[in-house]
Tab-separated table of C-alpha atoms in Angstrom:
chain	number	residue	atom	x	y	z
A	1	MET	CA	56.034	78.974	36.523
A	2	THR	CA	57.334	76.939	39.438
A	3	GLY	CA	56.897	73.431	40.708
A	4	GLY	CA	58.486	70.396	42.212
A	5	GLY	CA	61.253	70.339	39.604
A	6	PRO	CA	61.143	68.998	36.043
A	7	ALA	CA	59.773	65.512	35.596
A	8	ALA	CA	62.442	62.857	35.221
A	9	ARG	CA	60.178	61.009	32.779
A	10	PRO	CA	58.291	63.661	30.792
A	11	TRP	CA	56.799	61.160	28.352
A	12	ALA	CA	55.357	59.195	31.267
A	13	ALA	CA	53.768	62.418	32.515
A	14	LEU	CA	52.403	63.027	29.017
A	15	GLY	CA	50.962	59.509	29.031
A	16	VAL	CA	48.975	60.310	32.175
A	17	LEU	CA	47.686	63.557	30.703
A	18	CYS	CA	46.792	61.809	27.435
A	19	LEU	CA	44.842	59.219	29.424
A	20	GLY	CA	42.785	61.999	30.989
A	21	ASN	CA	42.244	63.605	27.585
A	22	TYR	CA	41.250	60.265	26.085
A	23	LEU	CA	38.659	59.573	28.795
A	24	ILE	CA	37.201	63.075	28.506
A	25	LEU	CA	36.737	62.970	24.744
A	26	LEU	CA	35.800	59.287	24.597
A	27	ASP	CA	32.830	60.088	26.819
A	28	THR	CA	31.670	62.776	24.403
A	29	SER	CA	30.997	60.048	21.801
A	30	ILE	CA	30.879	56.559	23.319
A	31	VAL	CA	27.466	57.134	24.888
A	32	ASN	CA	25.985	57.735	21.421
A	33	THR	CA	26.493	54.060	20.597
A	34	ALA	CA	24.594	53.043	23.713
A	35	ALA	CA	21.717	55.422	22.858
A	36	PRO	CA	19.136	52.862	21.646
A	37	ALA	CA	19.919	50.510	24.565
A	38	LEU	CA	19.657	53.414	27.027
A	39	MET	CA	16.328	54.527	25.611
A	40	GLU	CA	14.895	51.015	25.859
A	41	SER	CA	16.319	50.252	29.315
A	42	LEU	CA	15.357	53.577	30.937
A	43	GLY	CA	12.140	54.113	28.986
A	44	THR	CA	13.102	57.543	27.650
A	45	GLY	CA	12.630	59.321	24.333
A	46	VAL	CA	14.923	61.451	22.200
A	47	ASP	CA	14.558	64.434	24.529
A	48	GLY	CA	15.722	62.415	27.536
A	49	LEU	CA	18.573	60.954	25.510
A	50	LEU	CA	19.711	64.436	24.500
A	51	TRP	CA	20.008	65.408	28.169
A	52	VAL	CA	22.126	62.299	28.825
A	53	LEU	CA	24.454	63.454	26.029
A	54	ASN	CA	24.335	67.180	26.673
A	55	GLY	CA	24.336	67.228	30.476
A	56	TYR	CA	27.965	66.124	30.251
A	57	LEU	CA	28.878	68.403	27.364
A	58	LEU	CA	27.189	71.448	28.864
A	59	ALA	CA	28.950	71.121	32.238
A	60	LEU	CA	32.248	70.567	30.452
A	61	ALA	CA	31.846	73.513	28.089
A	62	SER	CA	30.605	76.064	30.610
A	63	LEU	CA	33.221	75.353	33.305
A	64	LEU	CA	36.463	75.064	31.310
A	65	ILE	CA	37.457	78.698	31.738
A	66	VAL	CA	36.490	78.635	35.423
A	67	PHE	CA	38.689	75.628	36.164
A	68	SER	CA	41.581	77.045	34.151
A	69	ARG	CA	41.625	79.942	36.635
A	70	LEU	CA	41.202	77.619	39.622
A	71	GLY	CA	44.209	75.646	38.381
A	72	ASP	CA	46.253	78.854	38.505
A	73	ARG	CA	45.179	79.375	42.113
A	74	TRP	CA	45.373	75.859	43.554
A	75	GLY	CA	47.962	74.182	41.305
A	76	ALA	CA	47.450	72.418	37.988
A	77	ARG	CA	48.253	68.917	39.259
A	78	THR	CA	45.990	69.299	42.294
A	79	VAL	CA	43.004	70.319	40.161
A	80	PHE	CA	43.785	67.638	37.525
A	81	VAL	CA	43.871	64.873	40.154
A	82	ALA	CA	40.695	66.158	41.831
A	83	GLY	CA	38.934	66.281	38.472
A	84	LEU	CA	40.011	62.730	37.610
A	85	ALA	CA	38.709	61.474	40.975
A	86	VAL	CA	35.341	63.194	40.447
A	87	PHE	CA	35.192	61.811	36.893
A	88	ALA	CA	35.791	58.252	38.148
A	89	LEU	CA	33.156	58.500	40.887
A	90	ALA	CA	30.598	60.025	38.506
A	91	SER	CA	31.267	57.264	35.944
A	92	LEU	CA	30.429	54.673	38.595
A	93	LEU	CA	27.230	56.561	39.471
A	94	CYS	CA	26.290	56.634	35.755
A	95	ALA	CA	26.558	52.840	35.597
A	96	LEU	CA	24.392	52.485	38.722
A	97	ALA	CA	21.646	54.877	37.506
A	98	GLN	CA	18.127	53.443	37.626
A	99	ASP	CA	16.302	56.156	35.680
A	100	THR	CA	16.965	59.008	33.275
A	101	GLY	CA	17.092	61.679	35.984
A	102	GLN	CA	19.786	59.844	37.942
A	103	LEU	CA	21.824	59.273	34.792
A	104	VAL	CA	21.609	62.911	33.700
A	105	ALA	CA	22.663	64.106	37.173
A	106	ALA	CA	25.650	61.741	37.182
A	107	ARG	CA	26.605	62.857	33.675
A	108	VAL	CA	26.598	66.498	34.813
A	109	VAL	CA	28.969	65.618	37.663
A	110	GLN	CA	31.107	63.683	35.189
A	111	GLY	CA	31.292	66.832	33.051
A	112	VAL	CA	32.425	68.855	36.067
A	113	GLY	CA	35.307	66.412	36.603
A	114	ALA	CA	36.236	66.584	32.920
A	115	ALA	CA	36.189	70.400	32.994
A	116	ALA	CA	38.600	70.343	35.930
A	117	MET	CA	41.068	68.076	34.107
A	118	LEU	CA	41.249	69.412	30.573
A	119	PRO	CA	42.665	72.963	31.061
A	120	GLN	CA	45.391	71.722	33.417
A	121	ALA	CA	46.889	69.390	30.832
A	122	LEU	CA	48.112	72.225	28.601
A	123	VAL	CA	49.747	73.984	31.547
A	124	LEU	CA	51.421	70.769	32.706
A	125	ILE	CA	52.753	69.883	29.245
A	126	THR	CA	54.293	73.352	29.009
A	127	ALA	CA	55.980	72.828	32.379
A	128	VAL	CA	57.216	69.278	31.748
A	129	PHE	CA	58.652	69.643	28.225
A	130	PRO	CA	61.400	72.013	27.074
A	131	GLU	CA	60.434	74.383	24.275
A	132	GLN	CA	62.176	72.392	21.529
A	133	ARG	CA	60.107	69.270	22.334
A	134	ARG	CA	56.869	70.940	23.308
A	135	GLY	CA	55.422	70.905	19.792
A	136	ALA	CA	55.774	67.135	19.514
A	137	ALA	CA	54.148	66.687	22.926
A	138	PHE	CA	51.195	68.891	22.003
A	139	GLY	CA	50.879	66.989	18.722
A	140	VAL	CA	50.575	63.664	20.542
A	141	PHE	CA	48.098	65.128	23.027
A	142	THR	CA	45.907	66.577	20.248
A	143	ALA	CA	46.029	63.386	18.171
A	144	VAL	CA	44.942	61.275	21.159
A	145	GLY	CA	41.958	63.564	21.665
A	146	GLY	CA	40.904	63.346	18.026
A	147	VAL	CA	41.181	59.571	17.974
A	148	ALA	CA	39.253	59.292	21.268
A	149	ALA	CA	36.280	61.186	19.856
A	150	VAL	CA	35.864	58.808	16.916
A	151	THR	CA	36.743	55.514	18.614
A	152	GLY	CA	33.664	55.879	20.799
A	153	PRO	CA	31.301	54.122	18.360
A	154	THR	CA	33.626	51.133	17.905
A	155	VAL	CA	34.542	50.658	21.570
A	156	GLY	CA	31.000	51.388	22.693
A	157	GLY	CA	29.490	49.012	20.150
A	158	VAL	CA	31.535	46.067	21.379
A	159	LEU	CA	30.835	46.829	25.042
A	160	VAL	CA	27.102	47.407	24.653
A	161	THR	CA	26.672	44.216	22.607
A	162	HIS	CA	28.563	41.903	24.942
A	163	VAL	CA	28.241	43.522	28.389
A	164	GLY	CA	25.503	46.174	28.416
A	165	TRP	CA	25.193	49.951	28.321
A	166	GLN	CA	26.536	50.301	31.885
A	167	SER	CA	29.939	49.075	30.670
A	168	VAL	CA	30.615	52.260	28.672
A	169	PHE	CA	30.790	54.059	32.011
A	170	LEU	CA	32.453	51.311	34.066
A	171	LEU	CA	35.323	51.290	31.561
A	172	ASN	CA	36.414	54.656	32.943
A	173	VAL	CA	36.792	53.543	36.551
A	174	PRO	CA	39.901	51.293	36.476
A	175	LEU	CA	41.616	53.562	33.953
A	176	ALA	CA	40.954	56.621	36.121
A	177	VAL	CA	42.191	54.849	39.259
A	178	TRP	CA	45.430	53.967	37.468
A	179	GLY	CA	45.687	57.578	36.286
A	180	LEU	CA	45.321	58.886	39.839
A	181	ALA	CA	48.238	56.756	41.045
A	182	ALA	CA	50.387	57.588	38.009
A	183	ALA	CA	49.699	61.334	38.280
A	184	ARG	CA	51.125	61.422	41.794
A	185	ARG	CA	54.262	59.648	40.587
A	186	PHE	CA	55.005	61.211	37.196
A	187	VAL	CA	53.287	64.616	36.994
A	188	PRO	CA	55.066	67.538	38.722
A	189	ASP	CA	53.288	69.954	41.031
A	190	VAL	CA	53.287	73.054	38.824
A	191	ARG	CA	52.520	76.522	40.159
A	192	VAL	CA	51.966	79.691	38.141
A	193	PRO	CA	51.523	83.295	39.334
A	194	ARG	CA	48.036	83.736	40.695
A	195	PRO	CA	45.628	85.799	38.550
A	196	ARG	CA	44.887	89.310	39.767
A	197	GLY	CA	41.159	88.717	40.009
A	198	PHE	CA	38.288	86.381	39.265
A	199	ASP	CA	35.480	87.480	36.967
A	200	LEU	CA	32.438	86.038	38.736
A	201	VAL	CA	30.008	88.094	36.658
A	202	GLY	CA	31.567	86.766	33.454
A	203	VAL	CA	31.329	83.206	34.761
A	204	GLY	CA	27.662	83.706	35.583
A	205	LEU	CA	26.795	85.249	32.223
A	206	VAL	CA	28.524	82.658	30.054
A	207	THR	CA	27.140	79.770	32.114
A	208	PHE	CA	23.593	81.158	32.035
A	209	GLY	CA	23.784	81.850	28.296
A	210	LEU	CA	24.985	78.354	27.417
A	211	VAL	CA	22.549	76.563	29.720
A	212	ALA	CA	19.547	78.567	28.489
A	213	LEU	CA	20.436	78.121	24.811
A	214	VAL	CA	20.993	74.367	24.995
A	215	TYR	CA	18.019	73.830	27.333
A	216	GLY	CA	15.712	75.578	24.887
A	217	LEU	CA	16.973	73.524	21.954
A	218	ILE	CA	16.623	70.222	23.800
A	219	GLU	CA	13.201	70.887	25.372
A	220	GLY	CA	11.684	72.833	22.471
A	221	GLU	CA	10.171	69.951	20.517
A	222	ARG	CA	8.750	68.248	23.635
A	223	HIS	CA	6.827	71.447	24.448
A	224	GLY	CA	5.834	72.229	20.885
A	225	TRP	CA	8.179	75.250	20.880
A	226	GLY	CA	5.594	76.961	23.078
A	227	ARG	CA	5.046	77.332	26.818
A	228	LEU	CA	7.424	75.688	29.307
A	229	ALA	CA	5.920	76.748	32.619
A	230	GLY	CA	3.679	79.700	33.488
A	231	PRO	CA	4.615	82.659	31.290
A	232	VAL	CA	8.002	81.159	30.310
A	233	THR	CA	8.171	79.962	26.700
A	234	VAL	CA	10.812	78.132	24.689
A	235	PRO	CA	11.492	81.167	22.423
A	236	ALA	CA	11.926	83.345	25.529
A	237	VAL	CA	14.497	80.928	26.958
A	238	LEU	CA	16.395	80.846	23.638
A	239	VAL	CA	16.396	84.640	23.428
A	240	ALA	CA	17.572	84.857	27.043
A	241	GLY	CA	20.457	82.516	26.207
A	242	VAL	CA	21.548	84.617	23.243
A	243	LEU	CA	21.254	87.803	25.311
A	244	GLY	CA	23.281	86.213	28.106
A	245	LEU	CA	26.113	85.381	25.719
A	246	GLY	CA	25.885	88.858	24.201
A	247	LEU	CA	26.120	90.441	27.643
A	248	PHE	CA	29.117	88.216	28.376
A	249	VAL	CA	30.958	89.617	25.334
A	250	TRP	CA	29.984	93.189	26.353
A	251	TRP	CA	31.129	92.606	29.940
A	252	GLU	CA	34.450	91.089	28.885
A	253	HIS	CA	35.306	94.247	26.943
A	254	ARG	CA	34.884	96.296	30.131
A	255	HIS	CA	36.252	94.081	32.883
A	256	PRO	CA	39.855	94.849	33.965
A	257	VAL	CA	40.710	91.124	34.196
A	258	PRO	CA	38.384	89.404	31.690
A	259	LEU	CA	37.951	85.645	31.422
A	260	VAL	CA	38.667	86.031	27.702
A	261	PRO	CA	41.321	88.705	26.948
A	262	THR	CA	39.922	91.178	24.435
A	263	ALA	CA	43.126	90.971	22.389
A	264	LEU	CA	41.986	87.490	21.317
A	265	LEU	CA	38.700	88.863	20.021
A	266	ARG	CA	40.588	91.332	17.821
A	267	GLU	CA	42.800	88.671	16.192
A	268	ARG	CA	40.983	87.680	13.008
A	269	SER	CA	42.819	84.428	12.312
A	270	PHE	CA	42.279	83.221	15.856
A	271	ALA	CA	38.573	84.102	15.710
A	272	VAL	CA	38.182	82.093	12.485
A	273	ALA	CA	40.074	79.166	14.053
A	274	ALA	CA	37.702	79.250	17.043
A	275	VAL	CA	34.686	79.250	14.716
A	276	ILE	CA	36.097	76.316	12.719
A	277	THR	CA	36.735	74.427	15.963
A	278	LEU	CA	33.130	74.979	17.033
A	279	VAL	CA	31.701	74.006	13.627
A	280	THR	CA	33.747	70.816	13.206
A	281	SER	CA	32.815	69.694	16.716
A	282	PHE	CA	29.146	70.532	15.983
A	283	ALA	CA	29.289	68.429	12.812
A	284	LEU	CA	31.097	65.530	14.512
A	285	HIS	CA	28.613	65.111	17.358
A	286	GLY	CA	25.593	65.780	15.178
A	287	PHE	CA	26.766	63.114	12.725
A	288	LEU	CA	27.513	60.629	15.521
A	289	LEU	CA	23.989	60.980	16.904
A	290	VAL	CA	22.363	60.397	13.507
A	291	PHE	CA	24.803	57.648	12.481
A	292	VAL	CA	24.246	55.545	15.595
A	293	ILE	CA	20.452	55.863	15.598
A	294	THR	CA	20.020	55.215	11.870
A	295	THR	CA	22.440	52.276	11.640
A	296	GLN	CA	20.901	50.542	14.653
A	297	ARG	CA	17.233	51.492	14.289
A	298	ALA	CA	16.771	51.994	10.538
A	299	LEU	CA	19.278	49.462	9.204
A	300	GLY	CA	18.976	46.933	12.009
A	301	MET	CA	22.668	46.728	12.919
A	302	SER	CA	23.729	45.545	16.349
A	303	PRO	CA	25.666	48.046	18.503
A	304	GLN	CA	28.840	46.072	17.770
A	305	LEU	CA	28.300	46.069	13.995
A	306	SER	CA	27.404	49.776	14.080
A	307	GLY	CA	30.650	50.479	15.931
A	308	MET	CA	32.718	48.339	13.574
A	309	THR	CA	31.119	50.131	10.625
A	310	ALA	CA	32.705	53.354	11.918
A	311	LEU	CA	36.183	51.781	12.046
A	312	PRO	CA	37.342	53.151	8.619
A	313	TRP	CA	36.552	56.623	9.921
A	314	THR	CA	38.683	56.066	13.030
A	315	LEU	CA	41.639	54.525	11.198
A	316	THR	CA	41.693	57.169	8.453
A	317	LEU	CA	41.551	60.027	10.927
A	318	SER	CA	44.348	58.442	12.979
A	319	ALA	CA	46.551	58.213	9.891
A	320	VAL	CA	45.815	61.621	8.360
A	321	ALA	CA	45.815	63.853	11.470
A	322	PRO	CA	49.572	63.574	12.264
A	323	LEU	CA	50.481	64.174	8.604
A	324	ALA	CA	48.232	67.223	8.441
A	325	GLY	CA	49.844	68.589	11.589
A	326	ARG	CA	53.254	68.493	9.932
A	327	LEU	CA	51.891	69.869	6.650
A	328	SER	CA	50.441	72.896	8.450
A	329	ASP	CA	54.021	74.115	9.033
A	330	ARG	CA	54.923	73.828	5.333
A	331	VAL	CA	51.894	74.889	3.269
A	332	ASP	CA	49.285	77.635	3.371
A	333	VAL	CA	47.079	76.451	6.225
A	334	ARG	CA	44.053	78.168	4.693
A	335	ARG	CA	44.125	75.787	1.737
A	336	LEU	CA	44.571	72.795	4.014
A	337	LEU	CA	41.626	73.825	6.165
A	338	GLY	CA	39.438	74.662	3.181
A	339	ALA	CA	40.078	71.271	1.591
A	340	GLY	CA	39.447	69.446	4.854
A	341	LEU	CA	36.198	71.255	5.616
A	342	LEU	CA	34.816	70.706	2.106
A	343	CYS	CA	35.778	67.016	2.223
A	344	HIS	CA	34.064	66.734	5.608
A	345	ALA	CA	30.944	68.442	4.234
A	346	ALA	CA	30.861	66.203	1.143
A	347	ALA	CA	31.064	63.045	3.250
A	348	VAL	CA	28.225	64.130	5.562
A	349	ALA	CA	26.129	65.164	2.550
A	350	ALA	CA	26.732	61.768	0.932
A	351	VAL	CA	25.383	59.962	3.982
A	352	ALA	CA	22.392	62.308	4.163
A	353	LEU	CA	21.456	61.972	0.491
A	354	LEU	CA	22.492	58.439	-0.430
A	355	ALA	CA	21.858	56.240	2.618
A	356	GLU	CA	19.011	53.768	2.042
A	357	ARG	CA	17.522	50.824	3.928
A	358	ASP	CA	19.666	48.347	1.981
A	359	TRP	CA	22.970	49.979	3.027
A	360	THR	CA	25.480	47.724	4.749
A	361	SER	CA	28.770	48.366	6.524
A	362	TRP	CA	30.510	48.231	3.146
A	363	SER	CA	28.172	50.922	1.807
A	364	TYR	CA	29.555	53.286	4.431
A	365	PHE	CA	33.200	52.322	3.876
A	366	TRP	CA	34.366	54.927	1.359
A	367	VAL	CA	32.127	57.666	2.716
A	368	LEU	CA	33.501	57.262	6.225
A	369	MET	CA	37.055	57.179	4.899
A	370	ALA	CA	36.382	60.537	3.234
A	371	LEU	CA	34.971	61.777	6.533
A	372	GLY	CA	38.180	60.705	8.284
A	373	VAL	CA	40.306	62.491	5.681
A	374	GLY	CA	38.275	65.687	6.045
A	375	MET	CA	38.481	65.690	9.821
A	376	GLY	CA	42.155	64.697	9.774
A	377	LEU	CA	43.016	67.636	7.535
A	378	THR	CA	41.211	70.022	9.885
A	379	ILE	CA	41.830	69.179	13.560
A	380	ALA	CA	45.561	69.827	14.062
A	381	PRO	CA	45.897	72.638	11.462
A	382	THR	CA	43.027	74.559	13.092
A	383	THR	CA	44.732	74.477	16.482
A	384	SER	CA	48.094	75.308	14.918
A	385	ALA	CA	46.698	78.272	12.968
A	386	GLY	CA	44.820	79.615	15.977
A	387	MET	CA	47.748	79.388	18.375
A	388	ARG	CA	50.211	80.793	15.819
A	389	ALA	CA	48.012	83.858	15.447
A	390	VAL	CA	48.277	85.000	19.080
A	391	ALA	CA	51.038	86.459	21.183
A	392	ALA	CA	52.850	84.183	23.626
A	393	PRO	CA	51.299	85.808	26.747
A	394	LEU	CA	47.856	84.953	25.370
A	395	ALA	CA	48.610	81.294	24.672
A	396	GLY	CA	46.957	79.971	27.833
A	397	ALA	CA	43.780	81.981	27.324
A	398	ALA	CA	43.724	81.030	23.640
A	399	SER	CA	43.931	77.334	24.516
A	400	GLY	CA	41.021	77.772	26.929
A	401	VAL	CA	38.896	79.488	24.292
A	402	LEU	CA	39.592	76.795	21.673
A	403	ASN	CA	38.749	74.031	24.161
A	404	THR	CA	35.565	75.842	25.150
A	405	ALA	CA	34.587	76.319	21.485
A	406	ARG	CA	35.099	72.596	20.905
A	407	GLN	CA	32.843	71.571	23.779
A	408	VAL	CA	30.186	74.217	23.040
A	409	GLY	CA	30.137	72.955	19.453
A	410	ALA	CA	29.664	69.401	20.700
A	411	ALA	CA	26.743	70.384	22.937
A	412	LEU	CA	25.077	72.473	20.232
A	413	GLY	CA	25.691	69.817	17.563
A	414	ALA	CA	23.901	67.122	19.540
A	415	ALA	CA	21.138	69.546	20.636
A	416	VAL	CA	20.393	71.115	17.240
A	417	THR	CA	20.737	67.902	15.241
A	418	GLY	CA	18.633	66.051	17.802
A	419	ALA	CA	15.972	68.776	17.732
A	420	VAL	CA	15.683	68.639	13.927
A	421	LEU	CA	15.634	64.831	13.946
A	422	GLN	CA	13.019	64.732	16.688
A	423	HIS	CA	10.831	67.341	14.950
A	424	ARG	CA	10.803	65.422	11.678
A	425	LEU	CA	10.067	62.122	13.434
A	426	ASP	CA	7.191	63.663	15.372
A	427	ALA	CA	5.820	65.175	12.158
A	428	ALA	CA	5.886	61.707	10.576
A	429	ALA	CA	4.053	60.145	13.539
A	430	PRO	CA	0.334	59.325	13.353
A	431	GLY	CA	-1.597	62.530	13.881
A	432	GLY	CA	1.244	64.693	12.633
A	433	GLY	CA	3.262	65.089	15.822
A	434	ALA	CA	3.510	64.601	19.535
A	435	PRO	CA	1.234	66.696	21.706
A	436	ALA	CA	2.887	69.734	23.202
A	437	GLY	CA	4.076	69.120	26.726
A	438	SER	CA	4.156	65.328	26.358
A	439	PRO	CA	7.302	63.232	26.269
A	440	SER	CA	8.249	62.785	22.655
A	441	GLY	CA	8.647	59.140	21.830
A	442	GLY	CA	10.180	60.052	18.480
A	443	LEU	CA	11.821	56.777	17.683
A	444	ALA	CA	9.028	54.748	19.213
A	445	VAL	CA	6.657	55.855	16.446
A	446	SER	CA	9.203	55.919	13.651
A	447	VAL	CA	9.887	53.413	10.916
A	448	PRO	CA	13.179	52.969	9.041
A	449	ASP	CA	12.087	55.098	6.088
A	450	ALA	CA	10.982	57.910	8.388
A	451	LEU	CA	14.308	57.784	10.242
A	452	LEU	CA	16.336	58.029	7.048
A	453	ALA	CA	14.138	60.863	5.793
A	454	ALA	CA	14.487	62.738	9.095
A	455	ALA	CA	18.275	62.302	8.996
A	456	ARG	CA	18.607	64.340	5.793
A	457	PRO	CA	17.647	67.778	7.172
A	458	ALA	CA	19.316	66.955	10.504
A	459	LEU	CA	22.643	66.372	8.745
A	460	GLY	CA	21.996	69.214	6.317
A	461	VAL	CA	22.570	71.742	9.108
A	462	SER	CA	26.120	70.428	9.571
A	463	VAL	CA	26.799	70.444	5.834
A	464	LEU	CA	25.781	74.091	5.566
A	465	LEU	CA	27.936	75.145	8.531
A	466	LEU	CA	30.975	73.240	7.224
A	467	VAL	CA	30.711	74.933	3.821
A	468	LEU	CA	30.415	78.368	5.461
A	469	ALA	CA	33.440	77.575	7.641
A	470	ALA	CA	35.417	76.641	4.526
A	471	VAL	CA	34.552	80.016	3.003
A	472	ALA	CA	35.587	81.747	6.238
A	473	THR	CA	39.150	80.410	5.931
A	474	ALA	CA	39.717	83.127	3.317
A	475	LEU	CA	39.457	85.676	6.148
A	476	MET	CA	42.509	84.265	7.916
A	477	THR	CA	45.712	86.258	7.655
A	478	PRO	CA	48.554	84.458	5.840
A	479	VAL	CA	51.314	83.582	8.313
A	480	ARG	CA	54.852	82.554	7.455
A	481	THR	CA	55.263	78.858	8.189
A	482	THR	CA	59.035	78.824	8.584
A	483	ALA	CA	58.994	80.673	11.886
A	484	ARG	CA	56.483	81.981	14.335
A	485	SER	CA	55.610	85.597	13.709
A	486	GLU	CA	56.825	87.990	16.331
A	487	LYS	CA	53.932	89.236	18.401
A	488	THR	CA	54.001	92.111	20.781
A	489	ALA	CA	50.336	92.581	21.578
A	490	GLY	CA	49.635	93.165	25.248
A	491	VAL	CA	47.157	91.421	27.483
A	492	ARG	CA	44.262	93.225	29.060
């Protein structure tokens, strides 16, 4: 790895990278708070809202591995700065959108910029910090990302209430402009050996599989889970998505320079860590969608009060996550992860089963604190366990896979939870549901009781997955916590 020399102020460089990470992950959650205002302003239903949320997440998830390779070819700082510039421009276009189509298109471009930034940060941190301080730097970077994801409701609530939904996007612009100037000053121009090839077929398969799967989940209810256009049906699109992802795995095992090294797929502890990362992200974004809609539409909270209601969640996660990161080096990480996942599941189940129309912000207080504890016990230890399980030459690829799993989980969480919520709302509508092929109003025909009833099965999916993930921790191989195990596995 070469570059323009070590940074004289590595923590300043880390601050720039953390800013990029914060903006990326803030925009995975802040838009949820603006959801009711967006739906009213743009005249869209739940299906349109899901594309506003998932257009960003889908572009981000499907392009992470691609941009990690492009960073190797063109330079990590160059790609990071380009991504930040695209992100800033797309954020401005989001704020200027006049209809749902324009907003979705701008969100997709925003996701492209985010996908360009995120993989470069890990490479740059490795280059800027010496080995003995690298762990602390990664800890700060990871903690900032976790906090960003759950501060979205609070920050978004205040902005939407006092300024308008456009402000959740305009917030990014001055911060990104500052980041562009600071990146040129503090972040070194890092270069790594160019990869031997570029797996275009793998890129095509994984992108097609993800797009088809999420598209089918989002559009399914609007088309009655039947015909989309001509002979193409929703089930056919879903099957095509699954087959595309299956072909991607098959192709990766046979390609001489795969996007995902096959050695990673053979490491059981890493595979479990990737699954946990996907599941926790699924549960987070599914819960955020339900929480924002039910607190504002069923309980009558303002966007600001809804955001402030989530504050115990944010503060608890911020306090627990750094402690859990340190604990993961001293205790059996399987027990830590199991406890965190079960606590997370219990908190989501409590909201699903206990929330009523007379709930207030104080009713959510202890439940959201438990949610923060569960997530805090899971985020850093999952990354630590996954990275500890792989050989040093695979660290970059492993980071890319974990980041991709996180964003795929976010996209699927919003899509699946939204599909279940929308289906139950349509079933509760007069006449028993929206006509196939018509825009589903969903919330327009719902009442508070119907919303709360629909939230139970929607959140139940996350509860089930979290419990299964907790059971899966038993499959992880115990690793000594006093020193990193020596790994000699090669890279295909």
